[in-house]
JSON list of N, CA and C in Angstrom, two decimals:
[
{"chain": "G", "resi": 1, "resn": "UNK", "atom": "N", "xyz": [2.53, 25.53, 7.11]},
{"chain": "G", "resi": 1, "resn": "UNK", "atom": "CA", "xyz": [1.62, 24.89, 6.17]},
{"chain": "G", "resi": 1, "resn": "UNK", "atom": "C", "xyz": [0.42, 24.36, 6.96]},
{"chain": "G", "resi": 2, "resn": "UNK", "atom": "N", "xyz": [-0.75, 24.65, 6.49]},
{"chain": "G", "resi": 2, "resn": "UNK", "atom": "CA", "xyz": [-1.97, 24.12, 7.10]},
{"chain": "G", "resi": 2, "resn": "UNK", "atom": "C", "xyz": [-2.54, 23.02, 6.19]},
{"chain": "G", "resi": 3, "resn": "UNK", "atom": "N", "xyz": [-2.78, 21.87, 6.79]},
{"chain": "G", "resi": 3, "resn": "UNK", "atom": "CA", "xyz": [-3.25, 20.70, 6.05]},
{"chain": "G", "resi": 3, "resn": "UNK", "atom": "C", "xyz": [-4.76, 20.59, 6.16]},
{"chain": "G", "resi": 4, "resn": "UNK", "atom": "N", "xyz": [-5.40, 20.26, 5.05]},
{"chain": "G", "resi": 4, "resn": "UNK", "atom": "CA", "xyz": [-6.83, 19.92, 5.03]},
{"chain": "G", "resi": 4, "resn": "UNK", "atom": "C", "xyz": [-6.97, 18.59, 4.30]},
{"chain": "G", "resi": 5, "resn": "UNK", "atom": "N", "xyz": [-8.18, 18.08, 4.24]},
{"chain": "G", "resi": 5, "resn": "UNK", "atom": "CA", "xyz": [-8.41, 16.83, 3.50]},
{"chain": "G", "resi": 5, "resn": "UNK", "atom": "C", "xyz": [-8.14, 17.01, 2.01]},
{"chain": "G", "resi": 6, "resn": "UNK", "atom": "N", "xyz": [-8.13, 18.25, 1.53]},
{"chain": "G", "resi": 6, "resn": "UNK", "atom": "CA", "xyz": [-7.91, 18.52, 0.12]},
{"chain": "G", "resi": 6, "resn": "UNK", "atom": "C", "xyz": [-6.45, 18.79, -0.24]},
{"chain": "G", "resi": 7, "resn": "UNK", "atom": "N", "xyz": [-5.58, 18.83, 0.77]},
{"chain": "G", "resi": 7, "resn": "UNK", "atom": "CA", "xyz": [-4.17, 19.08, 0.51]},
{"chain": "G", "resi": 7, "resn": "UNK", "atom": "C", "xyz": [-3.56, 17.89, -0.23]},
{"chain": "G", "resi": 8, "resn": "UNK", "atom": "N", "xyz": [-2.75, 18.19, -1.24]},
{"chain": "G", "resi": 8, "resn": "UNK", "atom": "CA", "xyz": [-2.12, 17.15, -2.05]},
{"chain": "G", "resi": 8, "resn": "UNK", "atom": "C", "xyz": [-0.91, 16.57, -1.30]},
{"chain": "G", "resi": 9, "resn": "UNK", "atom": "N", "xyz": [-0.82, 15.26, -1.28]},
{"chain": "G", "resi": 9, "resn": "UNK", "atom": "CA", "xyz": [0.23, 14.57, -0.53]},
{"chain": "G", "resi": 9, "resn": "UNK", "atom": "C", "xyz": [1.62, 14.99, -1.00]},
{"chain": "G", "resi": 10, "resn": "UNK", "atom": "N", "xyz": [1.81, 15.12, -2.30]},
{"chain": "G", "resi": 10, "resn": "UNK", "atom": "CA", "xyz": [3.13, 15.54, -2.80]},
{"chain": "G", "resi": 10, "resn": "UNK", "atom": "C", "xyz": [3.53, 16.89, -2.27]},
{"chain": "G", "resi": 11, "resn": "UNK", "atom": "N", "xyz": [2.59, 17.81, -2.10]},
{"chain": "G", "resi": 11, "resn": "UNK", "atom": "CA", "xyz": [2.89, 19.13, -1.55]},
{"chain": "G", "resi": 11, "resn": "UNK", "atom": "C", "xyz": [3.33, 19.02, -0.09]},
{"chain": "G", "resi": 12, "resn": "UNK", "atom": "N", "xyz": [2.69, 18.13, 0.64]},
{"chain": "G", "resi": 12, "resn": "UNK", "atom": "CA", "xyz": [3.06, 17.93, 2.05]},
{"chain": "G", "resi": 12, "resn": "UNK", "atom": "C", "xyz": [4.47, 17.36, 2.14]},
{"chain": "G", "resi": 13, "resn": "UNK", "atom": "N", "xyz": [4.74, 16.34, 1.34]},
{"chain": "G", "resi": 13, "resn": "UNK", "atom": "CA", "xyz": [6.07, 15.72, 1.36]},
{"chain": "G", "resi": 13, "resn": "UNK", "atom": "C", "xyz": [7.15, 16.70, 0.90]},
{"chain": "G", "resi": 14, "resn": "UNK", "atom": "N", "xyz": [6.83, 17.53, -0.08]},
{"chain": "G", "resi": 14, "resn": "UNK", "atom": "CA", "xyz": [7.80, 18.52, -0.54]},
{"chain": "G", "resi": 14, "resn": "UNK", "atom": "C", "xyz": [8.09, 19.56, 0.53]},
{"chain": "G", "resi": 15, "resn": "UNK", "atom": "N", "xyz": [7.09, 19.89, 1.32]},
{"chain": "G", "resi": 15, "resn": "UNK", "atom": "CA", "xyz": [7.26, 20.88, 2.38]},
{"chain": "G", "resi": 15, "resn": "UNK", "atom": "C", "xyz": [8.10, 20.33, 3.53]},
{"chain": "G", "resi": 16, "resn": "UNK", "atom": "N", "xyz": [7.94, 19.02, 3.80]},
{"chain": "G", "resi": 16, "resn": "UNK", "atom": "CA", "xyz": [8.68, 18.41, 4.91]},
{"chain": "G", "resi": 16, "resn": "UNK", "atom": "C", "xyz": [8.69, 16.89, 4.74]},
{"chain": "G", "resi": 17, "resn": "UNK", "atom": "N", "xyz": [9.83, 16.37, 4.36]},
{"chain": "G", "resi": 17, "resn": "UNK", "atom": "CA", "xyz": [9.96, 14.91, 4.16]},
{"chain": "G", "resi": 17, "resn": "UNK", "atom": "C", "xyz": [9.73, 14.14, 5.46]},
{"chain": "G", "resi": 18, "resn": "UNK", "atom": "N", "xyz": [9.82, 14.82, 6.58]},
{"chain": "G", "resi": 18, "resn": "UNK", "atom": "CA", "xyz": [9.59, 14.18, 7.87]},
{"chain": "G", "resi": 18, "resn": "UNK", "atom": "C", "xyz": [8.15, 13.76, 8.08]},
{"chain": "G", "resi": 19, "resn": "UNK", "atom": "N", "xyz": [7.27, 14.14, 7.16]},
{"chain": "G", "resi": 19, "resn": "UNK", "atom": "CA", "xyz": [5.87, 13.72, 7.25]},
{"chain": "G", "resi": 19, "resn": "UNK", "atom": "C", "xyz": [5.64, 12.33, 6.67]},
{"chain": "G", "resi": 20, "resn": "UNK", "atom": "N", "xyz": [6.61, 11.79, 5.97]},
{"chain": "G", "resi": 20, "resn": "UNK", "atom": "CA", "xyz": [6.45, 10.48, 5.33]},
{"chain": "G", "resi": 20, "resn": "UNK", "atom": "C", "xyz": [5.98, 9.38, 6.29]},
{"chain": "G", "resi": 21, "resn": "UNK", "atom": "N", "xyz": [6.51, 9.31, 7.53]},
{"chain": "G", "resi": 21, "resn": "UNK", "atom": "CA", "xyz": [6.05, 8.24, 8.43]},
{"chain": "G", "resi": 21, "resn": "UNK", "atom": "C", "xyz": [4.56, 8.26, 8.71]},
{"chain": "G", "resi": 22, "resn": "UNK", "atom": "N", "xyz": [3.92, 9.42, 8.68]},
{"chain": "G", "resi": 22, "resn": "UNK", "atom": "CA", "xyz": [2.48, 9.46, 8.91]},
{"chain": "G", "resi": 22, "resn": "UNK", "atom": "C", "xyz": [1.74, 8.69, 7.82]},
{"chain": "G", "resi": 23, "resn": "UNK", "atom": "N", "xyz": [2.22, 8.81, 6.60]},
{"chain": "G", "resi": 23, "resn": "UNK", "atom": "CA", "xyz": [1.60, 8.10, 5.48]},
{"chain": "G", "resi": 23, "resn": "UNK", "atom": "C", "xyz": [1.98, 6.62, 5.48]},
{"chain": "G", "resi": 24, "resn": "UNK", "atom": "N", "xyz": [3.21, 6.33, 5.82]},
{"chain": "G", "resi": 24, "resn": "UNK", "atom": "CA", "xyz": [3.65, 4.93, 5.89]},
{"chain": "G", "resi": 24, "resn": "UNK", "atom": "C", "xyz": [2.87, 4.19, 6.98]},
{"chain": "G", "resi": 25, "resn": "UNK", "atom": "N", "xyz": [2.65, 4.85, 8.12]},
{"chain": "G", "resi": 25, "resn": "UNK", "atom": "CA", "xyz": [1.92, 4.23, 9.22]},
{"chain": "G", "resi": 25, "resn": "UNK", "atom": "C", "xyz": [0.48, 3.88, 8.85]},
{"chain": "G", "resi": 26, "resn": "UNK", "atom": "N", "xyz": [-0.10, 4.62, 7.91]},
{"chain": "G", "resi": 26, "resn": "UNK", "atom": "CA", "xyz": [-1.48, 4.33, 7.50]},
{"chain": "G", "resi": 26, "resn": "UNK", "atom": "C", "xyz": [-1.54, 3.29, 6.39]},
{"chain": "G", "resi": 27, "resn": "UNK", "atom": "N", "xyz": [-0.37, 2.77, 5.99]},
{"chain": "G", "resi": 27, "resn": "UNK", "atom": "CA", "xyz": [-0.32, 1.72, 4.98]},
{"chain": "G", "resi": 27, "resn": "UNK", "atom": "C", "xyz": [-0.06, 2.22, 3.58]},
{"chain": "G", "resi": 28, "resn": "UNK", "atom": "N", "xyz": [0.26, 3.49, 3.46]},
{"chain": "G", "resi": 28, "resn": "UNK", "atom": "CA", "xyz": [0.54, 4.06, 2.14]},
{"chain": "G", "resi": 28, "resn": "UNK", "atom": "C", "xyz": [2.04, 3.96, 1.88]},
{"chain": "G", "resi": 29, "resn": "UNK", "atom": "N", "xyz": [2.44, 2.85, 1.28]},
{"chain": "G", "resi": 29, "resn": "UNK", "atom": "CA", "xyz": [3.86, 2.56, 1.09]},
{"chain": "G", "resi": 29, "resn": "UNK", "atom": "C", "xyz": [4.37, 2.94, -0.29]},
{"chain": "G", "resi": 30, "resn": "UNK", "atom": "N", "xyz": [3.55, 3.57, -1.09]},
{"chain": "G", "resi": 30, "resn": "UNK", "atom": "CA", "xyz": [3.94, 3.91, -2.46]},
{"chain": "G", "resi": 30, "resn": "UNK", "atom": "C", "xyz": [4.13, 5.43, -2.61]},
{"chain": "G", "resi": 31, "resn": "UNK", "atom": "N", "xyz": [4.79, 6.06, -1.67]},
{"chain": "G", "resi": 31, "resn": "UNK", "atom": "CA", "xyz": [4.92, 7.51, -1.66]},
{"chain": "G", "resi": 31, "resn": "UNK", "atom": "C", "xyz": [5.71, 8.06, -2.84]},
{"chain": "G", "resi": 32, "resn": "UNK", "atom": "N", "xyz": [6.54, 7.26, -3.46]},
{"chain": "G", "resi": 32, "resn": "UNK", "atom": "CA", "xyz": [7.30, 7.72, -4.61]},
{"chain": "G", "resi": 32, "resn": "UNK", "atom": "C", "xyz": [6.53, 7.65, -5.91]},
{"chain": "G", "resi": 33, "resn": "UNK", "atom": "N", "xyz": [5.39, 6.99, -5.89]},
{"chain": "G", "resi": 33, "resn": "UNK", "atom": "CA", "xyz": [4.57, 6.83, -7.09]},
{"chain": "G", "resi": 33, "resn": "UNK", "atom": "C", "xyz": [3.91, 8.16, -7.45]},
{"chain": "G", "resi": 34, "resn": "UNK", "atom": "N", "xyz": [4.00, 8.58, -8.70]},
{"chain": "G", "resi": 34, "resn": "UNK", "atom": "CA", "xyz": [3.38, 9.85, -9.10]},
{"chain": "G", "resi": 34, "resn": "UNK", "atom": "C", "xyz": [1.88, 9.91, -8.80]},
{"chain": "G", "resi": 35, "resn": "UNK", "atom": "N", "xyz": [1.18, 8.81, -8.93]},
{"chain": "G", "resi": 35, "resn": "UNK", "atom": "CA", "xyz": [-0.26, 8.80, -8.65]},
{"chain": "G", "resi": 35, "resn": "UNK", "atom": "C", "xyz": [-0.52, 9.09, -7.17]},
{"chain": "G", "resi": 36, "resn": "UNK", "atom": "N", "xyz": [0.27, 8.49, -6.29]},
{"chain": "G", "resi": 36, "resn": "UNK", "atom": "CA", "xyz": [0.09, 8.71, -4.86]},
{"chain": "G", "resi": 36, "resn": "UNK", "atom": "C", "xyz": [0.40, 10.15, -4.47]},
{"chain": "G", "resi": 37, "resn": "UNK", "atom": "N", "xyz": [1.44, 10.70, -5.05]},
{"chain": "G", "resi": 37, "resn": "UNK", "atom": "CA", "xyz": [1.83, 12.07, -4.73]},
{"chain": "G", "resi": 37, "resn": "UNK", "atom": "C", "xyz": [0.78, 13.07, -5.19]},
{"chain": "G", "resi": 38, "resn": "UNK", "atom": "N", "xyz": [-0.03, 12.70, -6.16]},
{"chain": "G", "resi": 38, "resn": "UNK", "atom": "CA", "xyz": [-1.05, 13.59, -6.69]},
{"chain": "G", "resi": 38, "resn": "UNK", "atom": "C", "xyz": [-2.40, 13.47, -5.98]},
{"chain": "G", "resi": 39, "resn": "UNK", "atom": "N", "xyz": [-2.52, 12.52, -5.06]},
{"chain": "G", "resi": 39, "resn": "UNK", "atom": "CA", "xyz": [-3.77, 12.33, -4.33]},
{"chain": "G", "resi": 39, "resn": "UNK", "atom": "C", "xyz": [-3.88, 13.35, -3.20]},
{"chain": "G", "resi": 40, "resn": "UNK", "atom": "N", "xyz": [-5.12, 13.66, -2.85]},
{"chain": "G", "resi": 40, "resn": "UNK", "atom": "CA", "xyz": [-5.34, 14.48, -1.67]},
{"chain": "G", "resi": 40, "resn": "UNK", "atom": "C", "xyz": [-5.28, 13.58, -0.44]},
{"chain": "G", "resi": 41, "resn": "UNK", "atom": "N", "xyz": [-5.15, 14.20, 0.71]},
{"chain": "G", "resi": 41, "resn": "UNK", "atom": "CA", "xyz": [-5.15, 13.44, 1.97]},
{"chain": "G", "resi": 41, "resn": "UNK", "atom": "C", "xyz": [-6.47, 12.68, 2.09]},
{"chain": "G", "resi": 42, "resn": "UNK", "atom": "N", "xyz": [-7.57, 13.33, 1.78]},
{"chain": "G", "resi": 42, "resn": "UNK", "atom": "CA", "xyz": [-8.88, 12.68, 1.87]},
{"chain": "G", "resi": 42, "resn": "UNK", "atom": "C", "xyz": [-9.02, 11.48, 0.96]},
{"chain": "G", "resi": 43, "resn": "UNK", "atom": "N", "xyz": [-8.53, 11.61, -0.27]},
{"chain": "G", "resi": 43, "resn": "UNK", "atom": "CA", "xyz": [-8.60, 10.49, -1.22]},
{"chain": "G", "resi": 43, "resn": "UNK", "atom": "C", "xyz": [-7.78, 9.31, -0.73]},
{"chain": "G", "resi": 44, "resn": "UNK", "atom": "N", "xyz": [-6.57, 9.58, -0.26]},
{"chain": "G", "resi": 44, "resn": "UNK", "atom": "CA", "xyz": [-5.70, 8.50, 0.22]},
{"chain": "G", "resi": 44, "resn": "UNK", "atom": "C", "xyz": [-6.30, 7.81, 1.44]},
{"chain": "G", "resi": 45, "resn": "UNK", "atom": "N", "xyz": [-6.88, 8.59, 2.33]},
{"chain": "G", "resi": 45, "resn": "UNK", "atom": "CA", "xyz": [-7.49, 8.00, 3.52]},
{"chain": "G", "resi": 45, "resn": "UNK", "atom": "C", "xyz": [-8.68, 7.13, 3.14]},
{"chain": "G", "resi": 46, "resn": "UNK", "atom": "N", "xyz": [-9.47, 7.56, 2.18]},
{"chain": "G", "resi": 46, "resn": "UNK", "atom": "CA", "xyz": [-10.62, 6.76, 1.74]},
{"chain": "G", "resi": 46, "resn": "UNK", "atom": "C", "xyz": [-10.16, 5.42, 1.18]},
{"chain": "G", "resi": 47, "resn": "UNK", "atom": "N", "xyz": [-9.11, 5.42, 0.40]},
{"chain": "G", "resi": 47, "resn": "UNK", "atom": "CA", "xyz": [-8.59, 4.19, -0.21]},
{"chain": "G", "resi": 47, "resn": "UNK", "atom": "C", "xyz": [-8.02, 3.25, 0.85]},
{"chain": "G", "resi": 48, "resn": "UNK", "atom": "N", "xyz": [-7.38, 3.82, 1.87]},
{"chain": "G", "resi": 48, "resn": "UNK", "atom": "CA", "xyz": [-6.70, 3.00, 2.88]},
{"chain": "G", "resi": 48, "resn": "UNK", "atom": "C", "xyz": [-7.53, 2.79, 4.15]},
{"chain": "G", "resi": 49, "resn": "UNK", "atom": "N", "xyz": [-8.76, 3.27, 4.16]},
{"chain": "G", "resi": 49, "resn": "UNK", "atom": "CA", "xyz": [-9.63, 3.05, 5.30]},
{"chain": "G", "resi": 49, "resn": "UNK", "atom": "C", "xyz": [-9.17, 3.74, 6.57]},
{"chain": "G", "resi": 50, "resn": "UNK", "atom": "N", "xyz": [-8.64, 4.95, 6.41]},
{"chain": "G", "resi": 50, "resn": "UNK", "atom": "CA", "xyz": [-8.11, 5.71, 7.54]},
{"chain": "G", "resi": 50, "resn": "UNK", "atom": "C", "xyz": [-8.98, 6.94, 7.77]},
{"chain": "G", "resi": 51, "resn": "UNK", "atom": "N", "xyz": [-9.14, 7.34, 9.02]},
{"chain": "G", "resi": 51, "resn": "UNK", "atom": "CA", "xyz": [-9.89, 8.53, 9.38]},
{"chain": "G", "resi": 51, "resn": "UNK", "atom": "C", "xyz": [-9.11, 9.77, 8.93]},
{"chain": "G", "resi": 52, "resn": "UNK", "atom": "N", "xyz": [-9.63, 10.46, 7.92]},
{"chain": "G", "resi": 52, "resn": "UNK", "atom": "CA", "xyz": [-8.94, 11.62, 7.35]},
{"chain": "G", "resi": 52, "resn": "UNK", "atom": "C", "xyz": [-8.79, 12.73, 8.39]},
{"chain": "G", "resi": 53, "resn": "UNK", "atom": "N", "xyz": [-9.79, 12.92, 9.22]},
{"chain": "G", "resi": 53, "resn": "UNK", "atom": "CA", "xyz": [-9.70, 13.97, 10.25]},
{"chain": "G", "resi": 53, "resn": "UNK", "atom": "C", "xyz": [-8.56, 13.73, 11.21]},
{"chain": "G", "resi": 54, "resn": "UNK", "atom": "N", "xyz": [-8.35, 12.48, 11.58]},
{"chain": "G", "resi": 54, "resn": "UNK", "atom": "CA", "xyz": [-7.26, 12.14, 12.51]},
{"chain": "G", "resi": 54, "resn": "UNK", "atom": "C", "xyz": [-5.91, 12.39, 11.86]},
{"chain": "G", "resi": 55, "resn": "UNK", "atom": "N", "xyz": [-5.77, 12.00, 10.59]},
{"chain": "G", "resi": 55, "resn": "UNK", "atom": "CA", "xyz": [-4.50, 12.22, 9.91]},
{"chain": "G", "resi": 55, "resn": "UNK", "atom": "C", "xyz": [-4.23, 13.70, 9.71]},
{"chain": "G", "resi": 56, "resn": "UNK", "atom": "N", "xyz": [-5.26, 14.46, 9.34]},
{"chain": "G", "resi": 56, "resn": "UNK", "atom": "CA", "xyz": [-5.11, 15.91, 9.18]},
{"chain": "G", "resi": 56, "resn": "UNK", "atom": "C", "xyz": [-4.65, 16.52, 10.50]},
{"chain": "G", "resi": 57, "resn": "UNK", "atom": "N", "xyz": [-5.23, 16.09, 11.62]},
{"chain": "G", "resi": 57, "resn": "UNK", "atom": "CA", "xyz": [-4.83, 16.61, 12.93]},
{"chain": "G", "resi": 57, "resn": "UNK", "atom": "C", "xyz": [-3.37, 16.28, 13.23]},
{"chain": "G", "resi": 58, "resn": "UNK", "atom": "N", "xyz": [-2.95, 15.06, 12.93]},
{"chain": "G", "resi": 58, "resn": "UNK", "atom": "CA", "xyz": [-1.56, 14.68, 13.17]},
{"chain": "G", "resi": 58, "resn": "UNK", "atom": "C", "xyz": [-0.61, 15.52, 12.32]},
{"chain": "G", "resi": 59, "resn": "UNK", "atom": "N", "xyz": [-0.95, 15.69, 11.05]},
{"chain": "G", "resi": 59, "resn": "UNK", "atom": "CA", "xyz": [-0.08, 16.46, 10.15]},
{"chain": "G", "resi": 59, "resn": "UNK", "atom": "C", "xyz": [-0.03, 17.92, 10.57]},
{"chain": "G", "resi": 60, "resn": "UNK", "atom": "N", "xyz": [-1.15, 18.49, 10.95]},
{"chain": "G", "resi": 60, "resn": "UNK", "atom": "CA", "xyz": [-1.15, 19.87, 11.42]},
{"chain": "G", "resi": 60, "resn": "UNK", "atom": "C", "xyz": [-0.34, 20.01, 12.70]},
{"chain": "G", "resi": 61, "resn": "UNK", "atom": "N", "xyz": [-0.42, 19.02, 13.57]},
{"chain": "G", "resi": 61, "resn": "UNK", "atom": "CA", "xyz": [0.42, 19.02, 14.77]},
{"chain": "G", "resi": 61, "resn": "UNK", "atom": "C", "xyz": [1.90, 18.99, 14.42]},
{"chain": "G", "resi": 62, "resn": "UNK", "atom": "N", "xyz": [2.24, 18.22, 13.42]},
{"chain": "G", "resi": 62, "resn": "UNK", "atom": "CA", "xyz": [3.63, 18.15, 12.95]},
{"chain": "G", "resi": 62, "resn": "UNK", "atom": "C", "xyz": [4.11, 19.52, 12.49]},
{"chain": "G", "resi": 63, "resn": "UNK", "atom": "N", "xyz": [3.24, 20.24, 11.80]},
{"chain": "G", "resi": 63, "resn": "UNK", "atom": "CA", "xyz": [3.60, 21.55, 11.28]},
{"chain": "G", "resi": 63, "resn": "UNK", "atom": "C", "xyz": [3.39, 22.67, 12.31]},
{"chain": "G", "resi": 64, "resn": "UNK", "atom": "N", "xyz": [2.97, 22.30, 13.51]},
{"chain": "G", "resi": 64, "resn": "UNK", "atom": "CA", "xyz": [2.81, 23.28, 14.58]},
{"chain": "G", "resi": 64, "resn": "UNK", "atom": "C", "xyz": [1.54, 24.10, 14.49]},
{"chain": "G", "resi": 65, "resn": "UNK", "atom": "N", "xyz": [0.53, 23.55, 13.84]},
{"chain": "G", "resi": 65, "resn": "UNK", "atom": "CA", "xyz": [-0.76, 24.26, 13.70]},
{"chain": "G", "resi": 65, "resn": "UNK", "atom": "C", "xyz": [-1.74, 23.82, 14.77]}
]
């Protein structure tokens, strides 16, 4: 799976639950909420004041990209 800022968080979590800590570390503690699962990585980063590029890089590293 290749992650971009437009990738939906629920899709990432469904692909690998082991990605949850990346979101928890950025302060996104509502991963079970339907609204959160429907957000893109970019949207969530904007709300939480996190560098989307850095998170995308971490997630792609997790998936071996």
